Coordinates of C-alpha atoms in Angstrom, one line a residue:
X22 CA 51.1 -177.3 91.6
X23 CA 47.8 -178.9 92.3
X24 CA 46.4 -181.1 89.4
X25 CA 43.6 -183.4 88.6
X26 CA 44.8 -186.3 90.2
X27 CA 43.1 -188.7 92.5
X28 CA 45.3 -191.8 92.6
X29 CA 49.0 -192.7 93.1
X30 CA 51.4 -194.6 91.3
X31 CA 54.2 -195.6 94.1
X32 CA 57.1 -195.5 91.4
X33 CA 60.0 -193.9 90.3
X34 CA 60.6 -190.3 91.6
X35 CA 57.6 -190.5 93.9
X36 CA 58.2 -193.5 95.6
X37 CA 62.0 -192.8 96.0
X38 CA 61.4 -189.8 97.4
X39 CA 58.3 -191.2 100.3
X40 CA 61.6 -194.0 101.0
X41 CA 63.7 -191.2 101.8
X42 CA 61.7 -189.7 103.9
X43 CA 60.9 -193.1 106.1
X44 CA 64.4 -193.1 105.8
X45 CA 65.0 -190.0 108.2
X46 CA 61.7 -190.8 110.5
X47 CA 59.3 -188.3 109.0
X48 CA 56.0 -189.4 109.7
X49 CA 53.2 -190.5 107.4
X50 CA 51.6 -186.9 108.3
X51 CA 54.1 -184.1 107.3
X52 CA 55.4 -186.8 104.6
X53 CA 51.8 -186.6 102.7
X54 CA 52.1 -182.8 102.6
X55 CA 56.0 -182.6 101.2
X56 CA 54.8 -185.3 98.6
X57 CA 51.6 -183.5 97.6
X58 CA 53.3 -180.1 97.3
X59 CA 56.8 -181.3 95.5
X60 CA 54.9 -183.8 92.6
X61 CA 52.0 -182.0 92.2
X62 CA 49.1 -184.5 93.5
X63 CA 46.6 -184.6 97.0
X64 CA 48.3 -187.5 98.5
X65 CA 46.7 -188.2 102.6
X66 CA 48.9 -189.3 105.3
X67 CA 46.4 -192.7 104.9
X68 CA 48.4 -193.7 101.7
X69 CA 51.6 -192.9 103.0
X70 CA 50.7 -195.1 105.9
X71 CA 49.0 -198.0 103.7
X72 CA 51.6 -198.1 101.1
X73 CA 54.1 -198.7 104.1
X74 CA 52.1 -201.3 105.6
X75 CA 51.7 -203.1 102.1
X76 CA 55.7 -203.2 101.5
X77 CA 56.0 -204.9 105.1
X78 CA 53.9 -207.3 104.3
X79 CA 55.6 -208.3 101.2
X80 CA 59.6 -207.1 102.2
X81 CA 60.3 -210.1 100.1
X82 CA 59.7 -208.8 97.0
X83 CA 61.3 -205.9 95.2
X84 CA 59.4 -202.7 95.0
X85 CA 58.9 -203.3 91.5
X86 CA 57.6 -206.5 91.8
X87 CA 55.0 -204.8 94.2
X88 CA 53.8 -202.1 92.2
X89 CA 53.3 -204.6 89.2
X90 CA 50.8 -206.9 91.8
X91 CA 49.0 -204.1 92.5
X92 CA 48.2 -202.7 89.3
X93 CA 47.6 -206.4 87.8
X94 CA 45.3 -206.8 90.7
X95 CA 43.4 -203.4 89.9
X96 CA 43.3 -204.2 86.1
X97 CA 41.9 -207.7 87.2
X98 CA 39.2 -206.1 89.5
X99 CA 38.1 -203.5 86.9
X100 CA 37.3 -206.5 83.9
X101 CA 33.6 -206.9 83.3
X102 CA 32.7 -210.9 83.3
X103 CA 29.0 -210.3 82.4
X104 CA 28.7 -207.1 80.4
X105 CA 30.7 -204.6 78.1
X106 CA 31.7 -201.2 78.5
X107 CA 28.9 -200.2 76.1
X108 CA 26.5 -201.4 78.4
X109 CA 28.8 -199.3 81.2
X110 CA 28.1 -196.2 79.5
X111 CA 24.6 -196.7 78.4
X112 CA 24.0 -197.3 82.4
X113 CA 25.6 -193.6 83.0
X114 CA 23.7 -191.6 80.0
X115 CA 21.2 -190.1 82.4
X116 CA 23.3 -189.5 84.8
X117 CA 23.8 -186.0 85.2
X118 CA 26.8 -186.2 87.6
X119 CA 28.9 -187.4 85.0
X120 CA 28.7 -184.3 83.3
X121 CA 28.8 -182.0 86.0
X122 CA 32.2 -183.5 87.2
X123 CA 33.6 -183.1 83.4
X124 CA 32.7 -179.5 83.1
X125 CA 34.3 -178.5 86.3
X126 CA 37.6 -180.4 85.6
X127 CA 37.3 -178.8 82.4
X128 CA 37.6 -175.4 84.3
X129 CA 39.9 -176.8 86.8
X130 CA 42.3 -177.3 84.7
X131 CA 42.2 -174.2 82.4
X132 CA 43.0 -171.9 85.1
X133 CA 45.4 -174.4 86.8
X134 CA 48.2 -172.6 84.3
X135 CA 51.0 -171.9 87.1
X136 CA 50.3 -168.6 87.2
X137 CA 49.4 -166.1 90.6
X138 CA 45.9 -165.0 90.7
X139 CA 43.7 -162.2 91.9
X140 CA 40.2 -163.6 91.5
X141 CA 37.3 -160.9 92.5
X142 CA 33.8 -162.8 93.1
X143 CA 30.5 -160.9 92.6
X144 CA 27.4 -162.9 94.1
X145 CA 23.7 -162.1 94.6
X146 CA 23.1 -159.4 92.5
X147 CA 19.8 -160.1 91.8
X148 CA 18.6 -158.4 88.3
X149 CA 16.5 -156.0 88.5
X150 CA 17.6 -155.0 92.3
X151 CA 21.2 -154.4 91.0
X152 CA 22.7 -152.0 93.4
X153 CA 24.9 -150.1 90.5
X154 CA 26.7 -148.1 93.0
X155 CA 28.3 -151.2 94.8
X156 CA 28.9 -153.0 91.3
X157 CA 31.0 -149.7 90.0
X158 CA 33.2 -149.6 92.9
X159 CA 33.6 -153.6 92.9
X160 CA 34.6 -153.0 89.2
X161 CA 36.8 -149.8 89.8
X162 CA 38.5 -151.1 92.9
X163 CA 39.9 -154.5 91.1
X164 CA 40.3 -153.9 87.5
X165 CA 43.8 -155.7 88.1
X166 CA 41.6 -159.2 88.6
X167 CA 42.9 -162.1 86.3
X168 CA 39.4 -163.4 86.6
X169 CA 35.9 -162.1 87.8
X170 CA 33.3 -165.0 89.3
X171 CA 29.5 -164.3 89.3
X172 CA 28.7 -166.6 92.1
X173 CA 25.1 -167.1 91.5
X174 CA 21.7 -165.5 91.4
X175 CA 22.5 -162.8 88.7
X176 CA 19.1 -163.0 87.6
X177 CA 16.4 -162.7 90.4
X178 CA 13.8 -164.1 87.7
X179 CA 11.2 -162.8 89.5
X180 CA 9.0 -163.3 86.1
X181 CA 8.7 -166.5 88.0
X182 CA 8.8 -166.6 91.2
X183 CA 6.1 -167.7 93.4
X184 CA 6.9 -164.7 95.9
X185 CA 3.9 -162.1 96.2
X186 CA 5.3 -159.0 95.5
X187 CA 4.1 -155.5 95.0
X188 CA 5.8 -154.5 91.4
X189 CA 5.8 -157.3 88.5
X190 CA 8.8 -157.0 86.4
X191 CA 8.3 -157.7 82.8
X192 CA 11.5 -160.4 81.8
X193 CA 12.8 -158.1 79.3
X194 CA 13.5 -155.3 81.9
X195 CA 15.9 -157.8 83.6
X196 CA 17.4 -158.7 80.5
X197 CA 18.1 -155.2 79.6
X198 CA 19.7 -154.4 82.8
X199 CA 22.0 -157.5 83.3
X200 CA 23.3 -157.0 79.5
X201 CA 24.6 -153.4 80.9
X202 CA 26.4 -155.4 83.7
X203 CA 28.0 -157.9 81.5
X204 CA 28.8 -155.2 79.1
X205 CA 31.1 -153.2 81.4
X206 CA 32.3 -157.2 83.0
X207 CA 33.5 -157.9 79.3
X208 CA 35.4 -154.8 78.3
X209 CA 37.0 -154.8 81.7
X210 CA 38.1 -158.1 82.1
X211 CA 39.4 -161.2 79.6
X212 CA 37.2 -164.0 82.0
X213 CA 34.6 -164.4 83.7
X214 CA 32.7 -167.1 85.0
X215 CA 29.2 -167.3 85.8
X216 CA 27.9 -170.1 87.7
X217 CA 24.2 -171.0 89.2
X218 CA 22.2 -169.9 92.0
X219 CA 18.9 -170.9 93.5
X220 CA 17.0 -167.9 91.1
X221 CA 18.2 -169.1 88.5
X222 CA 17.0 -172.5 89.6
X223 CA 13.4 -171.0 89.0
X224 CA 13.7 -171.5 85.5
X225 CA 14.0 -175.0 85.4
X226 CA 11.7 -175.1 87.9
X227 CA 9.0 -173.4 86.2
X228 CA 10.0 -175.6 83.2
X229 CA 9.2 -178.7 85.1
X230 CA 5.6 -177.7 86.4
X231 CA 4.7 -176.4 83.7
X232 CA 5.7 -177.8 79.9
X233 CA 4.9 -181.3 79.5
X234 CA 8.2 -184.1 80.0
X235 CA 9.0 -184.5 76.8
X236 CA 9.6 -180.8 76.3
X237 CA 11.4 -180.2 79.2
X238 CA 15.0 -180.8 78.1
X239 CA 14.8 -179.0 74.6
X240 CA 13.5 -176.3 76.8
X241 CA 15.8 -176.3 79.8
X242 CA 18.8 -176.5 77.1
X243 CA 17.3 -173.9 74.2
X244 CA 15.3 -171.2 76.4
X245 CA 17.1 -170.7 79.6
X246 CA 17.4 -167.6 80.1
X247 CA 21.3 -167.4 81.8
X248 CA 22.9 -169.3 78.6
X249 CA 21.1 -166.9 76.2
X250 CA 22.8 -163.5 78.0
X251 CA 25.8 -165.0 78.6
X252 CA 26.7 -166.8 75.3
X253 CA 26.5 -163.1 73.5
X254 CA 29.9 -162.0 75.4
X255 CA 33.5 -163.7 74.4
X256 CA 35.3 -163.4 77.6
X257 CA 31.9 -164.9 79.8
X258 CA 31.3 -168.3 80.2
X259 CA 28.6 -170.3 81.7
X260 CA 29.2 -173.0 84.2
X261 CA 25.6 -175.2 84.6
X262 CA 26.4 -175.9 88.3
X263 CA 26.5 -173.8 91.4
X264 CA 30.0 -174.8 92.3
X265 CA 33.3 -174.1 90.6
X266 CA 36.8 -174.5 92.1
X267 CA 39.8 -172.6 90.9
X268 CA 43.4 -174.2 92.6
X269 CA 42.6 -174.6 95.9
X270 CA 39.5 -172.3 96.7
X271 CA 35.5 -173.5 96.3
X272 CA 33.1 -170.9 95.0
X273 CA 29.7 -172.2 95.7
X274 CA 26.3 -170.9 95.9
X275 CA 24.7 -173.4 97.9
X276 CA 20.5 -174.0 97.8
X277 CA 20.0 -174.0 101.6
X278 CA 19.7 -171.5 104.4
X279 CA 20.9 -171.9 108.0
X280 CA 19.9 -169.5 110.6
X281 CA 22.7 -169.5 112.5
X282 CA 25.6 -166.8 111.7
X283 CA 28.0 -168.5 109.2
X284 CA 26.6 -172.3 109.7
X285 CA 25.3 -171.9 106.7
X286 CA 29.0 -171.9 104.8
X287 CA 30.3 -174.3 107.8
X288 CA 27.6 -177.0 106.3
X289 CA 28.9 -176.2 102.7
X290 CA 31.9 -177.0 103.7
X291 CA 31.4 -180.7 104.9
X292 CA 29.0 -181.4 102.2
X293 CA 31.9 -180.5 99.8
X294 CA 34.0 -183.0 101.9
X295 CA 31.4 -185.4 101.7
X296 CA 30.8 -185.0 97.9
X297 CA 35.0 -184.9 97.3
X298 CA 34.7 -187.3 94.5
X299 CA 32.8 -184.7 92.5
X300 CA 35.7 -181.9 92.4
X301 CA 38.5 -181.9 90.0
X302 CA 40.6 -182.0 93.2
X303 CA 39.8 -182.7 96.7
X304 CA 42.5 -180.6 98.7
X305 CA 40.7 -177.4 99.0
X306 CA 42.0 -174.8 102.0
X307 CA 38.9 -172.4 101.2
X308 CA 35.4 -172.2 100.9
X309 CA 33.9 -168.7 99.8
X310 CA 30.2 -168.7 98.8
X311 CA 26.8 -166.0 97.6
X312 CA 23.4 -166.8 99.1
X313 CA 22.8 -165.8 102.5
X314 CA 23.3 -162.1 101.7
X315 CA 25.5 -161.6 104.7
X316 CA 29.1 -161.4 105.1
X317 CA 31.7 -162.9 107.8
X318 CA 35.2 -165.2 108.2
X319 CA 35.7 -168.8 110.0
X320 CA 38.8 -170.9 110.2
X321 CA 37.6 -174.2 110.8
X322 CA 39.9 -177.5 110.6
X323 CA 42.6 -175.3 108.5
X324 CA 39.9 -174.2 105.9
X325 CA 39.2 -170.7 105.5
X326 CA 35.4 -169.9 104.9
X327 CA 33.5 -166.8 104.1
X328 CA 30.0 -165.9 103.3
X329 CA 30.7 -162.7 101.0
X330 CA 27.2 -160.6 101.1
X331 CA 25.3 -159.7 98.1
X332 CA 25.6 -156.8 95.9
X333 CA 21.6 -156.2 95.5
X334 CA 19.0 -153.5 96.8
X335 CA 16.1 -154.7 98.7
X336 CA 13.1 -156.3 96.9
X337 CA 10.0 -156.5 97.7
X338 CA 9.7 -159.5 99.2
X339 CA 12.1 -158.8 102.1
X340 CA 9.4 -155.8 103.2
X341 CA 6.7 -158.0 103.1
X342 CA 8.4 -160.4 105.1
X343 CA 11.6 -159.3 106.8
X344 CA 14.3 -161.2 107.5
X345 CA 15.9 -161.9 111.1
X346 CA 19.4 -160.6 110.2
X347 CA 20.5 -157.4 108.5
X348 CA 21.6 -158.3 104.5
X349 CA 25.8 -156.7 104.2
X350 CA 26.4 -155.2 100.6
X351 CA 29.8 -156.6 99.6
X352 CA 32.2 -158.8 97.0
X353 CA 34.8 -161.0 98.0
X354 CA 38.6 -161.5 96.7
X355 CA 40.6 -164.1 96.3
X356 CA 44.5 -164.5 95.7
X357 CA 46.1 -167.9 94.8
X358 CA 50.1 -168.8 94.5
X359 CA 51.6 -169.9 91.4
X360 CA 51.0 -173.4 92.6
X361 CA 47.2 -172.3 92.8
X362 CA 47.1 -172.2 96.7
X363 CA 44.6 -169.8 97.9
X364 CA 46.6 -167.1 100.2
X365 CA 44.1 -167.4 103.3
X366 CA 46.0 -164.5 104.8
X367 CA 44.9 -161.9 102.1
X368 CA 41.8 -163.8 100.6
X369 CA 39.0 -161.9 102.0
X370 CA 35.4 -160.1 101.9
X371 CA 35.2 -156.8 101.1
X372 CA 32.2 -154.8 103.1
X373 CA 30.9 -152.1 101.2
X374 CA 27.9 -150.9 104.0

């Protein structure tokens, strides 16, 4: 099983075991991925390599020894000399990050139980332009899910968007058609998870250009319009970030647009690479993600990745300005092992067009 882990003690069990396999010749490669699947951890073929290099250039001490000069060494590195670890965490109290990497540990680890998983992942339904026909059969066709995802831009917020578009919806209209939607989410299922999209990014948005700074947090935190739905339901709960990761699968609803079919979840998935030190874990074997409104498969360096459509009707400002590829109605689903591996096999998008 995968947990929250992102360094390695070389001692007891762990370290007998990488000796062993030195022992019999198998390589720094395939003995990171035996070690990493037998104890539970994301170990790279790097630390099998530099832990081996480290005991060659000390085979006169014991392995014990070793481990204890390392992690007096560590402990010796980490002490401040000029300031305290008040002034540490004063220096991080704006730092948003911070938060953002607790909260998705948080969920990391509560669904990291050892148990299989069917996940089914609703993105881009866009409130008021629900398409209530796809929903139902979403709903109908997966009511075994252990867990339902809204990945992003439930809301369209179209209250404030800068778009020109024909009709003006009045912000209580959406709210009285997305509490329909959760309804039947929360007497279906025992969780969901919603997470951001880039329409519900216009709230803060609008926030920032138009209350004055010293407003803007109380009114980010106490009138956004995604926490107040939300928090009415038991089994729904709000993630403030556009990511989430469940074992070994990303859901994402990323900000940017490529033109290109699928670069678009291709980028996503090296700027996750890139970012690693933000997830609760940094193995991940799949990337699925909301957004472009299209839908399509890619294997690409042993990481499955799929851009799983939207589950909206057309708004207006797609006739007055249409777009260069054809929008694909559909959901995506998402098996993972006891161990929380994402079956890449049966993980899929489902195309309801």
């Amino acid at each position: 099983m995968y947990f929250l882990r992102k360094n390695v003690s070389w001692t007891g069990e762990i370290e007998k075991r990488r000796e062993e396999l030195d022992s019999i010749g198998i390589g720094p490669t395939r003995s990171a991925q035996i070690l990493s699947k037998e104890f539970g951890t994301n170990i790279t073929k790097d630390m099998v390599a530099g832990r081996k290099k480290i005991l060659k250039k000390k085979n006169g001490q014991s392995n014990q020894e070793i481990t204890k000069n390392i992690e007096k060494q560590i402990m010796q590195q980490e002490q401040l000399t000029f300031f305290t670890e008040e002034d540490v965490n004063e220096s991080k109290k704006y730092i948003r990050i911070e938060k953002v990497k607790k909260e998705l540990s948080d969920v990391y680890e509560k669904y990291n139980d050892g148990k299989k998983k069917k996940i089914l992942s609703l993105s881009d339904i866009h409130v008021p332009y629900a398409n209530i026909k796809a929903i139902d059969k979403a709903i109908k066709d997966n009511l075994d899910a252990d867990l339902v995802i809204i990945s992003g831009d439930l809301l369209d917020n179209e209250a404030m968007s800068t778009y020109d578009n024909i009709t003006e919806w009045d912000l209580s209209e959406e709210f009285n058609q997305v509490r329909k939607i959760l309804k039947v989410l929360n007497d279906n299922f025992s969780e969901i998870l919603v997470i951001e999209g880039n329409h519900e990014g216009r709230f803060s948005r609008y926030i920032t250009r138009n209350i004055k700074p010293s407003l803007r947090e109380y009114a980010i935190e106490r009138l956004n319009p995604l926490k107040y739905i939300t928090e009415k339901y038991e089994n729904i709960h709000l993630v403030n970030y556009n990511t989430v990761q469940i074992g070994s699968c990303i859901f994402k609803h990323p900000n940017k647009y490529n033109s290109p079919e699928l670069r678009t979840v291709v980028n996503e998935k090296d700027i996750l690479k890139a970012n690693e030190d933000v997830l609760p874990n940094n193995f991940f074997n799949m990337v699925m993600i909301g957004h472009t409104h299209q839908a399509g498969e890619y294997f690409y360096n042993h990481v499955k990745l799929i851009e799983q459509g939207c589950l909206c009707l057309t708004p207006d400002y797609r006739v007055n300005e249409p777009i260069k590829r054809i929008w694909t109605t559909g959901y995506g689903i998402v098996y993972l092992d006891e161990n929380g591996i994402a079956d890449l096999n049966k993980s899929k998008f489902v195309c309801l067009d």
